[in-house]
Amino acid sequence: MEQALRALWSARSIAVVGATERTGALGRLPVEFLQRYGYQGAIYPVRPDGAEVLGLRSFPRVQDCPVPDGPVELAMLMVGAERVPTAVEDCVAAGVSTAVICASGFAETGASGIERQQQIVQTARAGGLRLVGPNTIGSVGVRAGQVTSFSPLFSGVETQLVDGSLGFVTQSGALGYGAVSLAFERGLGLGWVVNTGNEADVGALEVMAALADEPDCRGLLAYVESLDDIDRLRTVAASGLPVAVLKAGRSAAGQRAAASHTGALAAGDRVVDAALRQHGIVRADDVDDLLDIGDAFDQPRRPSGPRVAVVTTSGGSGILAADAVEAHGLELATLCEPTSLALAEIVPAYGSTANPVDVTATVMSNPELFDQALDLLVADPEVDIVIACFCVLTGRDVDGVVTSLARVAQGSGKPVLVARTGAEHLSPTAGSRLRAAGLPVYPTPARAVRAAAALHQVTGAGRRVALGADRGHGHGMVPHASMSERELKDLLAAAGLPVPTGQLVAEQEQAGAGVAQVGGRAVMKAVVPGMTHKTEAGGVALDVTVDTAEQTWKRLAGLGGQVLVEEMVDGGVEALVGVAPSPLGPVVTVGPGGVLTELFDDVALRVLPVDAEAVEAMIDETRLGAMLAGPRGAPSADRDALVRVVVEVAHLVVDWPDGFELDLNPVRVLPVGAGARILDAVYVAPNEDD
Amino acid sequence: MEQALRALWSARSIAVVGATERTGALGRLPVEFLQRYGYQGAIYPVRPDGAEVLGLRSFPRVQDCPVPDGPVELAMLMVGAERVPTAVEDCVAAGVSTAVICASGFAETGASGIERQQQIVQTARAGGLRLVGPNTIGSVGVRAGQVTSFSPLFSGVETQLVDGSLGFVTQSGALGYGAVSLAFERGLGLGWVVNTGNEADVGALEVMAALADEPDCRGLLAYVESLDDIDRLRTVAASGLPVAVLKAGRSAAGQRAAASHTGALAAGDRVVDAALRQHGIVRADDVDDLLDIGDAFDQPRRPSGPRVAVVTTSGGSGILAADAVEAHGLELATLCEPTSLALAEIVPAYGSTANPVDVTATVMSNPELFDQALDLLVADPEVDIVIACFCVLTGRDVDGVVTSLARVAQGSGKPVLVARTGAEHLSPTAGSRLRAAGLPVYPTPARAVRAAAALHQVTGAGRRVALGADRGHGHGMVPHASMSERELKDLLAAAGLPVPTGQLVAEQEQAGAGVAQVGGRAVMKAVVPGMTHKTEAGGVALDVTVDTAEQTWKRLAGLGGQVLVEEMVDGGVEALVGVAPSPLGPVVTVGPGGVLTELFDDVALRVLPVDAEAVEAMIDETRLGAMLAGPRGAPSADRDALVRVVVEVAHLVVDWPDGFELDLNPVRVLPVGAGARILDAVYVAPNEDD
């Protein structure tokens, strides 16, 4: 299967179906580009009339192509949507590995297009053919000169492929090849480019997983609009490669309506954020951010920690860098005293020997002094990353700067990134020389820091990937849609989860006895089918005693349902624990509960499975961590009990049906040693609307 | 005074003190640059030996320069720190308007430098001379070719000044001129550039205010590390010009760096955010963001609302633009039905007639169809701003695109911004042609949207500046440092603020009577000097009745102080109201109170004065708005009462001494009609530490 995808960048034979010589026709371009960029494999134009195309003999059908050593590996279908089904059948008949379908007019155009798309997928799957697209601009294998694409980028008079160690996968064609053009323009080499289009069969994550198997691939960049394959996401993460993803569709328009709080909180973009972070993948904010991060991946050194030394000749750049270090979760290194003392011997008084280190223009212009200063910084054991910031860098200074920086980077193995906040023309070769020396260059200090932070996050010491967690087995206890709150709590209790004692009380005269049975202080709740917000509806009575039991029972029964009498649980901290569906599978949610849930929108998410360590991290991502620790001298709450609840819930739901929502809110976390109690529990069965 | 500052960009006569012909010497550069860039005024090199400098006669002292029509307007002091005091005295003697001091070695180097800086300021002020710097790289008046700067930028072989309608003021020299070089490189014209350096006398805000008086100035950009002149900030805001500020020193780390760099303490970052927003000034995130916003200011059209239509040929660009529209507080326009219907006649099925509108490459490549589509969009009354997104824009398509976009922009008066996510070399002239047509160009959709949002925020309908609020008069009631909580509350009550009734009870036997006097339910508080966190110390007892009064009194008195008995106030919502000092004057703070204050860090700030409208906005900036409205069916709280409290506090503190802090927390906001009560009040006198 992966072998089939390799044809997207290193096919030995390529058929171009719908090839033509006609200028301006799209069917001409792949043939022209394969020739122009030096592809050495076999090219077979396919067209019914057998006419020659750009000096190549053509063949009426794919199965007619005379490949010496087996079938055509890659077929590029440059025909309109109406001719695609036949072309796909031909590919199957010919034993082609992979067909790239460029035509529009499929799922993106509505019902009839969706049907057409489903049909070709059926044909392909039955015949062992992999499909890329439809609605794709194609792929590029840079090293092989395999431009199986019709992007106008490759028509550019000045366009040159820039080989490199990164793979780039994009769901969008135009934007993707725009980004490729910007990467090449800045000198960022890409070894592999694949546009997956409508993803009728092959998706971006599958291509990324295949690229991760390429021995020369050192990192992956991707532009995606949907992410829905958790297993392939895990495969990509398990490769250990640094990966950055620009995920579009953040806005509310894409989010679905949810029946529960958890469902609403765990929707859309937040799930993407959580899933990527969980899998050690950095999320890019924009196209230039994606390429900035790519530049950092592309240099060979990896940080062993988050501590940044900033070296500059501009106080302003130093401050902007320091701001960015804090904003992006890195740390400004505290230099060792010997380093500062030695720097003070070199740096003039109007500079700064504290980090950010302002060596001043005098030192920078003196290669020997600049070398000394850099040696001191990079040798400091408190420093993991060096960011050098320059402004108006002119020709005069460039030689020394490049030589010095390259030397310390290579010698130390610590990554060195450069910010150059000044016009290119002041030293036209500086950028390419720095890059060639393994020193990525950014236009501002903040962008250099951001790229360093991304590098830290996904490589070396900063990489946090929880792949080992076992999803485990459920208990075989699955709720049903019409379960009452108490039935659900009994199910939770049977699974070992802590719920208040209690029972339904059917008769007014038994109300007092019911209250006595739960300890003499009770909560009474009206259990009315369809009443989702009990408190607002007056369906909850707190602190009911034996004396007030009958009167309260009567009022609640009057709301039209049954009456539940439960143990009254006071004090502690209210938490929310929930599970909601997502395109990447069930997502668990933890945060402050009760009224705070709605007010402060403060939740941590994880795609399941989670283990206790992940839950601990989730608690600390929200204010729940501080609440449990006991702010303002309040006693600490039983955090361990909450962790157990979340881990146990994660196990319990393993065999629940796809698409359910579970809302435990509040879970009351009592003082240390006293455990937790799930005071309210709501289950929403799949496909059930609010 | 402003006339003196005009010399920074349009002096009729300039003395360069310390001028020399020697190659590589900084004293050569201003003379060289004034000649190179065509300055037409009089240039007087000043040097002791009277030797000729670059063909110009020199003079031993500033007062020797033979200006025909009065004294030298601008003196550029290119001498070392040790020679500056004499040069400043000479400038005073000569009646120079403004001296620019380029030397380092003043406040940025420590105690002796600070003293040296204070001395020259004294000399200058006594003599009516304005000082710019020290530690500045100088200023530029682009139209006049007045390059009174020694930045290496102006040595660049390819450097050309690009005239324009924006002024740029920077506290940092190297970074500032780096940014200028990037502005010129992208074709963003700047009419005026001033680097204020250490700001011993003239500060950035004063220069901005002076630039705002220039008739041709259409907008201001600034890089600053400190902001401390609220009156000049108001002057700049009152000019009505669009202003964008990149304020460095956001982080705790960055603030440290600022202190060592310019000798100015950075203001707390939240105060800066609040003060800028209050004054209709947009805060830029980075150097490229500042220039992006500058490009939007520079085009002549202003949006009359926040509704954006996105037109593109790339679905991916459309989604990224839509994401950014939401992130930056704009709105995606909902097109009128006739617009959508008419678009459907033009746009193929695989495009999109809903916003973002994907016209497809077919339409874009057909000028007639593209024109029609644009006409429909721009004529839609629901559209205020058009953002056109392209990817691989090649030579072929550029003519049509530029012509069509320029036509609709001019015809409609609506701003049109362009995103072009593709390499420059694919159409090298596209950028400059779009810019020349008044269509700013950005590398990504998100950056175009961000610039549009900034434009909306500071111009036209989006501009919100509250300048009219009258600071008013205080009541002459000023607290003293040793005031007890109850004395402070009595002062607040005298000013018309609502506090609970109550009094100190001196004897255990009077405790019951004290409780009865406040209504039979009381709060008792230990009043112990130095006890700041009463609750944690066990110094607060709630819900004390006549029966429990004596016992409770005894316990609290045992803590070592007096006992305060106050009316018990239940229910409602807890708010925080506070006032704290800042470099821009007292700042009022509003947010959720009580335990939520520390947990959720959710506050709105305003530099005083504030009026009721501003307070309403503050409440809605925080979750307090939702809390007061009554979440989960709770009754609404008396929001009007809270607004009155904040407005009244703002009046009360007008004549309080600089540097005080006032903390009212919680202010309990009762149900509508029942008002609010200030339950706890703490006053910290100036210079008193916690």
PDB file of N, CA and C in Angstrom, chain A residues 36-73:
ATOM      1  N   ARG A  36      10.879  19.125 -18.706  1.00  0.00           N
ATOM      2  CA  ARG A  36      11.641  20.317 -18.320  1.00  0.00           C
ATOM      3  C   ARG A  36      12.473  20.087 -17.062  1.00  0.00           C
ATOM      4  N   TYR A  37      11.898  19.364 -16.088  1.00  0.00           N
ATOM      5  CA  TYR A  37      12.601  19.237 -14.811  1.00  0.00           C
ATOM      6  C   TYR A  37      13.446  17.955 -14.715  1.00  0.00           C
ATOM      7  N   GLY A  38      13.623  17.286 -15.892  1.00  0.00           N
ATOM      8  CA  GLY A  38      14.638  16.231 -15.952  1.00  0.00           C
ATOM      9  C   GLY A  38      14.222  14.871 -15.423  1.00  0.00           C
ATOM     10  N   TYR A  39      12.927  14.568 -15.480  1.00  0.00           N
ATOM     11  CA  TYR A  39      12.478  13.246 -15.023  1.00  0.00           C
ATOM     12  C   TYR A  39      13.101  12.167 -15.911  1.00  0.00           C
ATOM     13  N   GLN A  40      13.678  11.123 -15.297  1.00  0.00           N
ATOM     14  CA  GLN A  40      14.415  10.112 -16.058  1.00  0.00           C
ATOM     15  C   GLN A  40      13.630   8.830 -16.298  1.00  0.00           C
ATOM     16  N   GLY A  41      12.440   8.695 -15.698  1.00  0.00           N
ATOM     17  CA  GLY A  41      11.661   7.481 -15.919  1.00  0.00           C
ATOM     18  C   GLY A  41      10.939   7.514 -17.268  1.00  0.00           C
ATOM     19  N   ALA A  42      10.072   6.533 -17.468  1.00  0.00           N
ATOM     20  CA  ALA A  42       9.348   6.435 -18.736  1.00  0.00           C
ATOM     21  C   ALA A  42       8.062   7.261 -18.683  1.00  0.00           C
ATOM     22  N   ILE A  43       7.809   8.052 -19.743  1.00  0.00           N
ATOM     23  CA  ILE A  43       6.596   8.872 -19.833  1.00  0.00           C
ATOM     24  C   ILE A  43       5.752   8.342 -20.986  1.00  0.00           C
ATOM     25  N   TYR A  44       4.494   8.012 -20.684  1.00  0.00           N
ATOM     26  CA  TYR A  44       3.593   7.502 -21.721  1.00  0.00           C
ATOM     27  C   TYR A  44       2.400   8.431 -21.875  1.00  0.00           C
ATOM     28  N   PRO A  45       2.401   9.303 -22.891  1.00  0.00           N
ATOM     29  CA  PRO A  45       1.176  10.056 -23.164  1.00  0.00           C
ATOM     30  C   PRO A  45       0.085   9.081 -23.608  1.00  0.00           C
ATOM     31  N   VAL A  46      -1.135   9.303 -23.095  1.00  0.00           N
ATOM     32  CA  VAL A  46      -2.257   8.449 -23.498  1.00  0.00           C
ATOM     33  C   VAL A  46      -3.321   9.330 -24.118  1.00  0.00           C
ATOM     34  N   ARG A  47      -3.688   9.019 -25.392  1.00  0.00           N
ATOM     35  CA  ARG A  47      -4.761   9.764 -26.054  1.00  0.00           C
ATOM     36  C   ARG A  47      -5.319   8.874 -27.150  1.00  0.00           C
ATOM     37  N   PRO A  48      -6.597   9.001 -27.442  1.00  0.00           N
ATOM     38  CA  PRO A  48      -7.252   8.042 -28.332  1.00  0.00           C
ATOM     39  C   PRO A  48      -6.618   8.002 -29.716  1.00  0.00           C
ATOM     40  N   ASP A  49      -6.138   9.139 -30.245  1.00  0.00           N
ATOM     41  CA  ASP A  49      -5.700   9.155 -31.649  1.00  0.00           C
ATOM     42  C   ASP A  49      -4.260   8.715 -31.818  1.00  0.00           C
ATOM     43  N   GLY A  50      -3.555   8.442 -30.736  1.00  0.00           N
ATOM     44  CA  GLY A  50      -2.184   7.954 -30.858  1.00  0.00           C
ATOM     45  C   GLY A  50      -1.199   8.976 -31.388  1.00  0.00           C
ATOM     46  N   ALA A  51      -1.606  10.286 -31.414  1.00  0.00           N
ATOM     47  CA  ALA A  51      -0.716  11.319 -31.960  1.00  0.00           C
ATOM     48  C   ALA A  51       0.463  11.537 -31.014  1.00  0.00           C
ATOM     49  N   GLU A  52       1.588  11.978 -31.574  1.00  0.00           N
ATOM     50  CA  GLU A  52       2.787  12.240 -30.788  1.00  0.00           C
ATOM     51  C   GLU A  52       2.554  13.459 -29.891  1.00  0.00           C
ATOM     52  N   VAL A  53       3.125  13.439 -28.672  1.00  0.00           N
ATOM     53  CA  VAL A  53       3.007  14.571 -27.752  1.00  0.00           C
ATOM     54  C   VAL A  53       4.406  14.994 -27.316  1.00  0.00           C
ATOM     55  N   LEU A  54       4.788  16.192 -27.706  1.00  0.00           N
ATOM     56  CA  LEU A  54       6.105  16.743 -27.335  1.00  0.00           C
ATOM     57  C   LEU A  54       7.234  15.732 -27.580  1.00  0.00           C
ATOM     58  N   GLY A  55       7.170  15.098 -28.759  1.00  0.00           N
ATOM     59  CA  GLY A  55       8.238  14.181 -29.149  1.00  0.00           C
ATOM     60  C   GLY A  55       8.084  12.770 -28.633  1.00  0.00           C
ATOM     61  N   LEU A  56       7.015  12.524 -27.842  1.00  0.00           N
ATOM     62  CA  LEU A  56       6.809  11.183 -27.292  1.00  0.00           C
ATOM     63  C   LEU A  56       5.675  10.472 -28.025  1.00  0.00           C
ATOM     64  N   ARG A  57       5.862   9.198 -28.238  1.00  0.00           N
ATOM     65  CA  ARG A  57       4.805   8.392 -28.833  1.00  0.00           C
ATOM     66  C   ARG A  57       3.668   8.258 -27.821  1.00  0.00           C
ATOM     67  N   SER A  58       2.426   8.332 -28.274  1.00  0.00           N
ATOM     68  CA  SER A  58       1.313   8.154 -27.338  1.00  0.00           C
ATOM     69  C   SER A  58       0.595   6.842 -27.617  1.00  0.00           C
ATOM     70  N   PHE A  59      -0.284   6.484 -26.632  1.00  0.00           N
ATOM     71  CA  PHE A  59      -0.995   5.204 -26.709  1.00  0.00           C
ATOM     72  C   PHE A  59      -2.463   5.446 -26.425  1.00  0.00           C
ATOM     73  N   PRO A  60      -3.344   4.627 -27.064  1.00  0.00           N
ATOM     74  CA  PRO A  60      -4.784   4.901 -26.943  1.00  0.00           C
ATOM     75  C   PRO A  60      -5.307   4.710 -25.521  1.00  0.00           C
ATOM     76  N   ARG A  61      -4.808   3.711 -24.799  1.00  0.00           N
ATOM     77  CA  ARG A  61      -5.300   3.448 -23.452  1.00  0.00           C
ATOM     78  C   ARG A  61      -4.121   3.131 -22.534  1.00  0.00           C
ATOM     79  N   VAL A  62      -4.330   3.251 -21.232  1.00  0.00           N
ATOM     80  CA  VAL A  62      -3.242   2.981 -20.289  1.00  0.00           C
ATOM     81  C   VAL A  62      -2.717   1.554 -20.465  1.00  0.00           C
ATOM     82  N   GLN A  63      -3.657   0.644 -20.684  1.00  0.00           N
ATOM     83  CA  GLN A  63      -3.222  -0.755 -20.768  1.00  0.00           C
ATOM     84  C   GLN A  63      -2.424  -1.031 -22.043  1.00  0.00           C
ATOM     85  N   ASP A  64      -2.359  -0.047 -22.944  1.00  0.00           N
ATOM     86  CA  ASP A  64      -1.560  -0.233 -24.162  1.00  0.00           C
ATOM     87  C   ASP A  64      -0.113   0.210 -23.982  1.00  0.00           C
ATOM     88  N   CYS A  65       0.192   0.868 -22.874  1.00  0.00           N
ATOM     89  CA  CYS A  65       1.547   1.419 -22.701  1.00  0.00           C
ATOM     90  C   CYS A  65       2.548   0.270 -22.538  1.00  0.00           C
ATOM     91  N   PRO A  66       3.604   0.267 -23.324  1.00  0.00           N
ATOM     92  CA  PRO A  66       4.525  -0.885 -23.341  1.00  0.00           C
ATOM     93  C   PRO A  66       5.608  -0.762 -22.271  1.00  0.00           C
ATOM     94  N   VAL A  67       5.200  -0.832 -20.993  1.00  0.00           N
ATOM     95  CA  VAL A  67       6.187  -0.760 -19.919  1.00  0.00           C
ATOM     96  C   VAL A  67       6.969  -2.067 -19.913  1.00  0.00           C
ATOM     97  N   PRO A  68       8.284  -1.988 -19.909  1.00  0.00           N
ATOM     98  CA  PRO A  68       9.048  -3.236 -20.003  1.00  0.00           C
ATOM     99  C   PRO A  68       8.921  -4.117 -18.755  1.00  0.00           C
ATOM    100  N   ASP A  69       8.910  -3.514 -17.582  1.00  0.00           N
ATOM    101  CA  ASP A  69       9.057  -4.324 -16.368  1.00  0.00           C
ATOM    102  C   ASP A  69       7.812  -4.300 -15.481  1.00  0.00           C
ATOM    103  N   GLY A  70       6.629  -4.431 -16.095  1.00  0.00           N
ATOM    104  CA  GLY A  70       5.414  -4.459 -15.288  1.00  0.00           C
ATOM    105  C   GLY A  70       4.491  -3.340 -15.697  1.00  0.00           C
ATOM    106  N   PRO A  71       3.399  -3.155 -14.977  1.00  0.00           N
ATOM    107  CA  PRO A  71       2.438  -2.126 -15.373  1.00  0.00           C
ATOM    108  C   PRO A  71       2.954  -0.724 -15.063  1.00  0.00           C
ATOM    109  N   VAL A  72       2.264   0.287 -15.627  1.00  0.00           N
ATOM    110  CA  VAL A  72       2.507   1.699 -15.311  1.00  0.00           C
ATOM    111  C   VAL A  72       2.345   1.901 -13.804  1.00  0.00           C
ATOM    112  N   GLU A  73       3.295   2.631 -13.191  1.00  0.00           N
ATOM    113  CA  GLU A  73       3.162   2.837 -11.748  1.00  0.00           C
ATOM    114  C   GLU A  73       2.192   3.973 -11.405  1.00  0.00           C
TER     115      GLU A  73
END
